[in-house]
């Protein structure tokens, strides 16, 4: 018997879901998929722990360096600048491996099969540039907003006007957090330019606002629940087991299960309807089926051809799109 599927034939697809079966409520589907894929989520988390261990070792090495310096914020608060802003740098190098987490948990959220080991590393190889760049952006935003919030919070104790930039920074942080829920799954699903992916992610911060709030509340509640467990030896063991076997894959699955319906509604379904309306041949691969089209429902032939549509994340006139297709046919 295979232990949690680690040494068994875990690449063999299951029986699937009948097309005639009525859709179940989202919470029911969430837990059904979670328990059905639990062994694979554990496999996925163990794979992710390989680069995570390297990142943790690098962070410890940076922390032990005798280069710590103190930053005095607004003459009130002192903080270890090295530990706060330099030690977290290895997380930037960890970001490409989030592509592997995302591709597998996205497939689980879509109730599709995933080859955990091969799909993980294929996703890292194919998407590492975007994820690394996004990791660098996250680090810069964390550094700038983190320092700004601490500064304005301390200054607000002396002058209430500092609450205005303080709350402005908080709003930016929340919007940026919401966009990060969508960026990884868009990177691995669509053929988008990096700037267009960010543009769509910012749109989804509003389009999926209710889901974003719910997801954030759940994540905060889980975090607080773990922190408030009694600090006993058995609890420390539980922390370690959760960290090693389930934490990262579960969070990735939770995020993708929550936000994927928004992406499906606004990106994927309009493209599918356009394919059906233009009688195009069905796609033979996921890359062809989901090329990053942020489109509206196709217009009738007698409608204005200068209407704008989103193609590969870019706003383009229909007339220009048809003209480009004609030029390619001539060539």
Coordinates of N, CA and C in Angstrom, one line a residue, residues 167-261:
X167 N -3.3 55.9 6.1 CA -4.3 55.1 5.6 C -4.2 54.9 4.1
X168 N -3.6 55.9 3.4 CA -3.3 55.7 2.0 C -2.4 54.6 1.8
X169 N -1.4 54.4 2.6 CA -0.4 53.3 2.5 C -1.1 52.0 2.8
X170 N -2.0 52.0 3.7 CA -2.8 50.8 4.1 C -3.7 50.3 2.9
X171 N -4.3 51.3 2.3 CA -5.2 51.0 1.1 C -4.3 50.4 0.0
X172 N -3.2 51.0 -0.3 CA -2.3 50.5 -1.3 C -1.9 49.1 -1.0
X173 N -1.5 48.8 0.3 CA -1.1 47.5 0.7 C -2.2 46.5 0.5
X174 N -3.5 46.8 0.8 CA -4.6 45.9 0.6 C -4.8 45.6 -0.9
X175 N -4.8 46.7 -1.7 CA -5.0 46.5 -3.1 C -3.9 45.6 -3.7
X176 N -2.7 45.8 -3.3 CA -1.6 45.0 -3.8 C -1.7 43.6 -3.3
X177 N -2.2 43.4 -2.1 CA -2.4 42.0 -1.6 C -3.4 41.3 -2.4
X178 N -4.6 42.0 -2.7 CA -5.6 41.4 -3.5 C -5.1 41.0 -4.9
X179 N -4.3 41.9 -5.5 CA -3.8 41.6 -6.8 C -2.9 40.3 -6.8
X180 N -2.2 40.1 -5.7 CA -1.3 38.9 -5.6 C -2.1 37.6 -5.6
X181 N -3.4 37.7 -5.2 CA -4.2 36.5 -5.3 C -4.4 36.0 -6.7
X182 N -4.4 36.9 -7.7 CA -4.7 36.6 -9.1 C -3.5 36.4 -10.0
X183 N -2.4 37.1 -9.6 CA -1.3 37.1 -10.5 C -0.7 35.7 -10.8
X184 N -0.4 34.9 -9.7 CA 0.2 33.6 -10.0 C -0.6 32.7 -10.9
X185 N -1.9 32.7 -10.7 CA -2.7 31.8 -11.6 C -2.8 32.4 -13.0
X186 N -2.8 33.7 -13.2 CA -2.8 34.3 -14.5 C -1.4 34.0 -15.2
X187 N -0.3 34.0 -14.5 CA 1.0 33.8 -15.1 C 1.1 32.4 -15.7
X188 N 0.5 31.4 -14.9 CA 0.6 30.0 -15.4 C -0.5 29.6 -16.4
X189 N -1.6 30.4 -16.5 CA -2.7 30.0 -17.3 C -2.8 30.7 -18.6
X190 N -2.3 32.0 -18.7 CA -2.5 32.8 -19.9 C -1.2 33.2 -20.5
X191 N -1.2 33.5 -21.7 CA 0.0 34.1 -22.4 C -0.2 35.6 -22.4
X192 N 0.2 36.2 -21.3 CA 0.0 37.7 -21.1 C 1.4 38.3 -21.0
X193 N 1.5 39.6 -21.4 CA 2.6 40.4 -21.0 C 2.5 40.7 -19.5
X194 N 3.7 40.9 -18.9 CA 3.7 41.1 -17.5 C 2.9 42.3 -17.0
X195 N 3.0 43.4 -17.8 CA 2.2 44.6 -17.4 C 0.7 44.4 -17.6
X196 N 0.3 43.6 -18.6 CA -1.1 43.3 -18.8 C -1.6 42.4 -17.7
X197 N -0.8 41.5 -17.2 CA -1.2 40.6 -16.1 C -1.5 41.5 -14.9
X198 N -0.6 42.4 -14.6 CA -0.8 43.3 -13.5 C -2.1 44.2 -13.7
X199 N -2.3 44.6 -14.9 CA -3.5 45.4 -15.2 C -4.8 44.6 -14.9
X200 N -4.8 43.4 -15.4 CA -6.0 42.5 -15.1 C -6.1 42.2 -13.6
X201 N -5.0 42.0 -13.0 CA -5.1 41.7 -11.5 C -5.6 42.8 -10.7
X202 N -5.3 44.1 -11.1 CA -5.9 45.2 -10.4 C -7.4 45.4 -10.7
X203 N -7.8 45.0 -11.9 CA -9.2 45.0 -12.2 C -9.9 44.0 -11.3
X204 N -9.3 42.8 -11.1 CA -9.9 41.8 -10.3 C -10.0 42.1 -8.9
X205 N -9.2 43.1 -8.4 CA -9.3 43.5 -7.0 C -10.7 44.1 -6.8
X206 N -11.3 44.6 -7.8 CA -12.7 45.1 -7.7 C -13.7 44.1 -8.1
X207 N -13.4 43.4 -9.3 CA -14.4 42.5 -9.8 C -14.6 41.3 -8.8
X208 N -13.6 41.0 -8.1 CA -13.8 39.9 -7.1 C -13.6 40.4 -5.7
X209 N -14.1 41.6 -5.4 CA -13.9 42.2 -4.1 C -14.4 41.4 -3.0
X210 N -15.6 40.9 -3.1 CA -16.2 40.1 -2.0 C -15.4 38.8 -1.7
X211 N -15.0 38.1 -2.8 CA -14.1 37.0 -2.6 C -12.8 37.4 -2.0
X212 N -12.2 38.5 -2.4 CA -10.9 38.9 -1.8 C -11.0 39.2 -0.3
X213 N -12.1 39.9 0.1 CA -12.3 40.1 1.5 C -12.5 38.8 2.3
X214 N -13.3 37.9 1.7 CA -13.6 36.6 2.4 C -12.3 35.8 2.5
X215 N -11.5 35.8 1.5 CA -10.2 35.0 1.5 C -9.2 35.6 2.5
X216 N -9.2 37.0 2.5 CA -8.3 37.6 3.5 C -8.7 37.3 4.9
X217 N -10.0 37.4 5.2 CA -10.5 37.1 6.5 C -10.1 35.6 6.9
X218 N -10.3 34.7 6.0 CA -10.0 33.3 6.3 C -8.5 33.1 6.6
X219 N -7.7 33.7 5.8 CA -6.2 33.6 6.0 C -5.8 34.2 7.3
X220 N -6.4 35.4 7.7 CA -6.0 36.0 8.9 C -6.5 35.1 10.1
X221 N -7.7 34.5 10.0 CA -8.3 33.7 11.0 C -7.4 32.4 11.2
X222 N -7.0 31.8 10.1 CA -6.1 30.7 10.2 C -4.8 31.0 10.9
X223 N -4.2 32.2 10.5 CA -3.0 32.6 11.1 C -3.1 32.9 12.6
X224 N -4.2 33.5 13.0 CA -4.4 33.8 14.4 C -4.7 32.5 15.2
X225 N -5.4 31.6 14.5 CA -5.6 30.3 15.2 C -4.3 29.6 15.5
X226 N -3.4 29.6 14.6 CA -2.1 28.9 14.8 C -1.3 29.6 15.9
X227 N -1.3 30.9 15.8 CA -0.5 31.7 16.8 C -1.0 31.6 18.2
X228 N -2.3 31.4 18.3 CA -2.9 31.3 19.7 C -3.0 29.9 20.3
X229 N -2.5 28.9 19.6 CA -2.4 27.6 20.2 C -1.5 27.7 21.4
X230 N -1.8 26.9 22.5 CA -0.9 26.9 23.7 C 0.5 26.5 23.3
X231 N 1.5 27.2 23.8 CA 2.9 27.0 23.4 C 3.4 25.8 24.3
X232 N 3.0 24.6 23.9 CA 3.5 23.4 24.5 C 4.4 22.6 23.6
X233 N 5.1 21.7 24.1 CA 6.0 20.9 23.2 C 5.2 20.2 22.1
X234 N 4.0 19.7 22.4 CA 3.2 19.0 21.4 C 2.8 20.0 20.3
X235 N 2.5 21.3 20.8 CA 2.1 22.3 19.8 C 3.2 22.7 18.9
X236 N 4.4 22.7 19.4 CA 5.6 23.0 18.5 C 5.7 21.9 17.5
X237 N 5.4 20.7 17.9 CA 5.5 19.6 16.9 C 4.4 19.7 15.8
X238 N 3.2 20.2 16.3 CA 2.2 20.4 15.3 C 2.6 21.5 14.3
X239 N 3.1 22.6 14.8 CA 3.6 23.7 13.9 C 4.6 23.1 12.9
X240 N 5.5 22.3 13.3 CA 6.5 21.8 12.4 C 5.9 20.8 11.4
X241 N 4.9 20.0 11.8 CA 4.3 19.1 10.9 C 3.4 19.8 9.8
X242 N 2.7 20.9 10.3 CA 1.9 21.7 9.4 C 2.8 22.4 8.4
X243 N 3.9 22.9 8.8 CA 4.8 23.7 8.0 C 5.4 22.7 6.9
X244 N 5.8 21.6 7.3 CA 6.5 20.6 6.4 C 5.6 20.0 5.4
X245 N 4.4 19.6 5.9 CA 3.5 18.7 5.1 C 2.3 19.4 4.4
X246 N 1.9 20.5 4.9 CA 0.6 21.0 4.3 C 0.5 22.5 4.1
X247 N 1.2 23.3 4.9 CA 0.9 24.8 5.0 C 0.9 25.4 3.6
X248 N 1.9 25.3 2.8 CA 2.0 26.1 1.6 C 1.1 25.6 0.5
X249 N 1.0 24.3 0.4 CA 0.1 23.8 -0.7 C -1.4 24.0 -0.3
X250 N -1.7 24.0 1.0 CA -3.1 24.3 1.4 C -3.5 25.7 1.1
X251 N -2.6 26.7 1.5 CA -2.8 28.1 1.2 C -3.0 28.4 -0.3
X252 N -2.1 27.7 -1.1 CA -2.2 27.9 -2.5 C -3.5 27.4 -3.1
X253 N -3.9 26.2 -2.6 CA -5.2 25.6 -3.0 C -6.4 26.5 -2.6
X254 N -6.3 27.0 -1.4 CA -7.4 27.9 -0.9 C -7.5 29.1 -1.7
X255 N -6.4 29.8 -2.1 CA -6.4 31.0 -2.9 C -6.9 30.7 -4.3
X256 N -6.4 29.6 -4.9 CA -6.8 29.4 -6.3 C -8.3 28.9 -6.4
X257 N -8.7 28.1 -5.4 CA -10.1 27.7 -5.4 C -11.1 28.9 -5.3
X258 N -10.6 29.9 -4.5 CA -11.5 31.1 -4.3 C -11.5 32.1 -5.4
X259 N -10.3 32.3 -6.1 CA -10.3 33.3 -7.1 C -10.5 32.8 -8.5
X260 N -10.3 31.5 -8.7 CA -10.4 31.0 -10.1 C -11.7 31.2 -10.7
X261 N -12.9 31.1 -10.0 CA -14.2 31.4 -10.6 C -14.3 32.8 -11.2

